[in-house]
Coordinates of C-alpha atoms in Angstrom, one line a residue:
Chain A
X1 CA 170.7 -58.5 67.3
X2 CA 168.6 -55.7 66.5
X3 CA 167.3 -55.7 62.3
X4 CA 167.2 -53.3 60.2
X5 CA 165.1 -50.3 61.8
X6 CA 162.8 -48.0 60.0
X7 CA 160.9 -44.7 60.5
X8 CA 158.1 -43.4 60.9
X9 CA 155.7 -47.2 60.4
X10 CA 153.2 -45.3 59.5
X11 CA 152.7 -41.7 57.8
X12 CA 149.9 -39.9 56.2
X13 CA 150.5 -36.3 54.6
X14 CA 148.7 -34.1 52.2
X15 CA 150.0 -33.6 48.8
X16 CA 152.4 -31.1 48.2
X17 CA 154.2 -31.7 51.5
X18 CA 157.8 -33.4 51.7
X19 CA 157.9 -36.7 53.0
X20 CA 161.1 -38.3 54.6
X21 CA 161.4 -41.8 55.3
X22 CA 164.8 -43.3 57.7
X23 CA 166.6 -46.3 57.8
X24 CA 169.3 -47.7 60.2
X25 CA 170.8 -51.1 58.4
X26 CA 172.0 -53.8 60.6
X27 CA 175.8 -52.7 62.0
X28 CA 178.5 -54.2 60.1
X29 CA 176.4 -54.6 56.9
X30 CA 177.8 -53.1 53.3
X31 CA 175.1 -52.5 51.1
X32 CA 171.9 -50.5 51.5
X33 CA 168.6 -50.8 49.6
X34 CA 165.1 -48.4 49.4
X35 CA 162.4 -50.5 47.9
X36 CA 158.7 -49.1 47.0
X37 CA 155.6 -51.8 47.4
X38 CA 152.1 -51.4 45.7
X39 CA 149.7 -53.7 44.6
X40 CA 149.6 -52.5 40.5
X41 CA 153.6 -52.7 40.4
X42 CA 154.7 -55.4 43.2
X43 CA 158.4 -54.9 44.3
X44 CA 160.4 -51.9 42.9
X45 CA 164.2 -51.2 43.6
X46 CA 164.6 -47.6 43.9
X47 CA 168.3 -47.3 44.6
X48 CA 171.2 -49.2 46.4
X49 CA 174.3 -48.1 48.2
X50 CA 178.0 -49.8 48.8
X51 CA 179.9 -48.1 51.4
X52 CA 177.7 -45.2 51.7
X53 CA 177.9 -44.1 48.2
X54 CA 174.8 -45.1 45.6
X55 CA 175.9 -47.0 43.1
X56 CA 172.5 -47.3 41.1
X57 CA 169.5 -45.1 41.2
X58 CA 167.9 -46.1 37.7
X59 CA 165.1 -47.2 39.7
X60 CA 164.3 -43.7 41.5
X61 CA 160.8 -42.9 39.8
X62 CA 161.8 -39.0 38.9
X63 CA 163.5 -35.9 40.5
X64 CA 161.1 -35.5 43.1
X65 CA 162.8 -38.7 45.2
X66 CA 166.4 -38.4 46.5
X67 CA 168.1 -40.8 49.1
X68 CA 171.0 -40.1 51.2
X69 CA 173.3 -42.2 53.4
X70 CA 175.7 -39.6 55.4
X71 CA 177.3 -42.9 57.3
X72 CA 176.8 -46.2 57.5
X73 CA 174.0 -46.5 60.0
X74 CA 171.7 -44.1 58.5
X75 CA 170.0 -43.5 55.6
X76 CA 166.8 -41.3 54.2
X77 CA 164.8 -41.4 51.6
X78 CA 162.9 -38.0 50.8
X79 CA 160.1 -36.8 48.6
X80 CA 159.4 -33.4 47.9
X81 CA 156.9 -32.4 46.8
X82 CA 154.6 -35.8 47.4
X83 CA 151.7 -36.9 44.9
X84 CA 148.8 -39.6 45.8
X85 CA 150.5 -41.6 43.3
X86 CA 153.5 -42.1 45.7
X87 CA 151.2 -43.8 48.3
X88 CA 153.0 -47.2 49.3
X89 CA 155.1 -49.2 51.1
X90 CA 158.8 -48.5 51.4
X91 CA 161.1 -50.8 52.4
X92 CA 165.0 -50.2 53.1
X93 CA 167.2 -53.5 53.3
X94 CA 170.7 -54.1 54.1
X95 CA 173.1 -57.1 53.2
X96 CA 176.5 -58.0 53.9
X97 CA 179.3 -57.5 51.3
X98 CA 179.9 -61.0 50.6
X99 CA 178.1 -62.6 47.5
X100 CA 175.0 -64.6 47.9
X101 CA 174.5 -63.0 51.2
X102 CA 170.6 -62.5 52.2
X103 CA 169.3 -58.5 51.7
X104 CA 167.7 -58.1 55.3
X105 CA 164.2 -55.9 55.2
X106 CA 162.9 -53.9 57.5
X107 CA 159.2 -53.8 58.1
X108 CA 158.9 -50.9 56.2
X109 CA 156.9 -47.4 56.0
X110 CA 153.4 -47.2 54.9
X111 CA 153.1 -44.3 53.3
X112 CA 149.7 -42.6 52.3
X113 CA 149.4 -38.7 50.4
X114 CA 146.2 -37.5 50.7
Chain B
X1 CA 167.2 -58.7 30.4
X2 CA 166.8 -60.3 33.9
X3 CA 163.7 -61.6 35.1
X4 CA 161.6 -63.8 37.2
X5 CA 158.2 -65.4 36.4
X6 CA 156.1 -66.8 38.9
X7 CA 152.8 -68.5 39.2
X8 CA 149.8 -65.8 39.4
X9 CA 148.3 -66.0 43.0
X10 CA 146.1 -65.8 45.1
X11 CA 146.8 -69.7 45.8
X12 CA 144.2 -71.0 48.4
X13 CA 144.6 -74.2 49.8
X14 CA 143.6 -76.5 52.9
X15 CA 145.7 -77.2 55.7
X16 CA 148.3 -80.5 55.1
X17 CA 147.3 -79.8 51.4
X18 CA 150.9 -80.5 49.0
X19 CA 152.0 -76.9 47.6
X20 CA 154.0 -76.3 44.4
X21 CA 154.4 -72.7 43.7
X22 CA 156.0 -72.2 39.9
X23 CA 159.0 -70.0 39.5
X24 CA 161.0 -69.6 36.1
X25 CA 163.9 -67.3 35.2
X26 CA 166.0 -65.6 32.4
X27 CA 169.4 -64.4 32.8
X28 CA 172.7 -63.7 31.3
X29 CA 175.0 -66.4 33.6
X30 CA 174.8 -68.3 36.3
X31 CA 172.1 -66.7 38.8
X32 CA 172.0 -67.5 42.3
X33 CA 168.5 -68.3 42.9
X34 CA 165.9 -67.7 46.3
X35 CA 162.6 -67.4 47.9
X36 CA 161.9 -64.7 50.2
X37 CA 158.2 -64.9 52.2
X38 CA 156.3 -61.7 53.6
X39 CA 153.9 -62.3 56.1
X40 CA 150.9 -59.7 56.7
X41 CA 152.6 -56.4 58.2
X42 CA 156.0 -57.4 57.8
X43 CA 159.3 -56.7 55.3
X44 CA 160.5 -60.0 53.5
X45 CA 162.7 -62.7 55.2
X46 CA 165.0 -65.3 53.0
X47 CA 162.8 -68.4 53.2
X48 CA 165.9 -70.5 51.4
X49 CA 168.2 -70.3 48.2
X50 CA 170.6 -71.9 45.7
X51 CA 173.8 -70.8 44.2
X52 CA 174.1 -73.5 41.2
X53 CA 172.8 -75.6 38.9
X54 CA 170.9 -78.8 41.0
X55 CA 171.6 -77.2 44.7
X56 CA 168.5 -77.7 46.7
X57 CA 167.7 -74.8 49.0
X58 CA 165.8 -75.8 52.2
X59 CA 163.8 -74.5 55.0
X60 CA 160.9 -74.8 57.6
X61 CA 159.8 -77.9 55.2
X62 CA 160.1 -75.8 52.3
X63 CA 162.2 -77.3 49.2
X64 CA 163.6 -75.6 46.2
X65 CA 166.0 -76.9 43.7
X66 CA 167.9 -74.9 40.8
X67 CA 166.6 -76.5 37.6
X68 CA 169.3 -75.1 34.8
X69 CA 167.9 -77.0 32.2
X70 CA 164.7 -76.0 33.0
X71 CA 165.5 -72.4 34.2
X72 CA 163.2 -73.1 37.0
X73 CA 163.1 -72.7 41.4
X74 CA 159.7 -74.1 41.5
X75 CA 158.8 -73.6 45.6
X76 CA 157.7 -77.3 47.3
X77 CA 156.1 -77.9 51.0
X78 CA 154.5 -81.7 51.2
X79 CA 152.0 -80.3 53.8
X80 CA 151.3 -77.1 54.5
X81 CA 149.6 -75.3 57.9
X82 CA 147.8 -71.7 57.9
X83 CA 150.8 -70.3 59.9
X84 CA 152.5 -70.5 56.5
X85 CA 149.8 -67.7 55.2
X86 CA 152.3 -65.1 53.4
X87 CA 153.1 -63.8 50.5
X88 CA 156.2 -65.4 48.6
X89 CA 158.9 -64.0 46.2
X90 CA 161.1 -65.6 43.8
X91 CA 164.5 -63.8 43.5
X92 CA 167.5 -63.6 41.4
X93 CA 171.0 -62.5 41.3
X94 CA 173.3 -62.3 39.2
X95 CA 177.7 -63.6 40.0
X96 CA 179.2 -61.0 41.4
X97 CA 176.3 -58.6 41.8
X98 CA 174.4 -57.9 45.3
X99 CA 171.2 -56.6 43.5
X100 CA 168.2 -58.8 43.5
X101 CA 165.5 -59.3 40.6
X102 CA 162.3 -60.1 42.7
X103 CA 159.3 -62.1 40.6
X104 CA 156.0 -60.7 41.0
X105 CA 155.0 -62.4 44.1
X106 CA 152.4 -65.2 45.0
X107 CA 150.0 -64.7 48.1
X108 CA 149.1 -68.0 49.3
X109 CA 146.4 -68.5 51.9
X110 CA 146.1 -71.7 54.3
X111 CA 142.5 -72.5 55.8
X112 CA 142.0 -74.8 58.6

């Protein structure tokens, strides 16, 4: 069975530009997760979804980052405008509804703003 | 709040060497409990977990058991190989709730 799936691997922009990052979860799976990486902060949760709709984005550094899920095989993660300070890796995960169920990661975006 | 503690890395050891990598907790509840491992270049994979007090999670020779009393998930290989050259996560979450509280992270390099 084909894992979670995300786009672009890699992507390097200048600042200023809007960056959008895309997810396919594994079929059949509930809940949807965007995660950013760096070295100074380790693992961040940005914001999860059940059934398409976000349940908590308290984790979504500031208005500049949104995330959508219009159905339950895609979802995007957007920037605009991008800063250096957003260079990192993003992850999106998906997990089954049931508790105790593994999140399954992608291997995630590295994103670099120049 | 929630958290998860675990040892500082890097951890460098020698192949067939014993590894112990540290993990404590706080929670409100019962937590499940796991281990996730990232190798270079890759998202994270569940490496094993536990759901309650004195379950011992298990995989690939790796060992964890859910210490209440101690509010530990300390991670346990007898002997490890460079192939298991990753980074590794402890991980929380909390009855009912699919969100996971990750700890820090420990890299952990194997030489031959």
């Amino acid at each position: 069975d084909a894992g979670v799936i995300q786009s672009p691997r890699h992507e390097v922009t200048e600042m200023g530009q809007e960056v959008t990052l895309r997810c396919k979860p594994i079929s059949g799976h509930d809940y949807l997760f965007w995660y950013r990486q760096t070295m100074m902060r380790g693992l961040e949760l940005l914001i999860y979804f059940n059934n398409n709709v976000p349940i908590d984005d308290s984790g979504m550094p500031e208005d500049r980052f949104s995330a959508k899920m219009p159905n339950a095989s895609f979802s995007t993660l957007k920037i605009q405008p991008s800063e250096p300070r957003d260079s990192a890796v993003y992850f999106c995960a998906s997990s089954e509804g049931h508790v105790n169920q593994p999140q399954h990661f992608g291997d995630g975006t590295r994103l670099s703003i120049l | 709040g929630n958290s998860v503690t675990q040892m500082e890395g890097p951890v460098t050891l020698s192949e067939e060497a014993f590894l112990t990598i540290n993990c404590t907790y706080t929670a409100t509840g019962y937590p499940s409990l796991f281990w996730y491992v990232q190798y270079p270049g890759e998202g994270l994979q569940l490496l094993l977990k536990a759901t309650k007090a004195d379950d011992k999670g298990s995989n690939k020779g790796f060992e964890a058991t859910y210490r209440k009393e101690t509010t530990s998930f300390h991670l346990e290989k007898g002997s490890v190989q460079v192939s298991d050259s990753a980074v590794y996560f402890c991980a929380l979450s909390l009855q009912g709730a699919q969100k996971l509280v990750f700890g820090q992270g420990t890299r952990l390099t194997i030489n031959p």
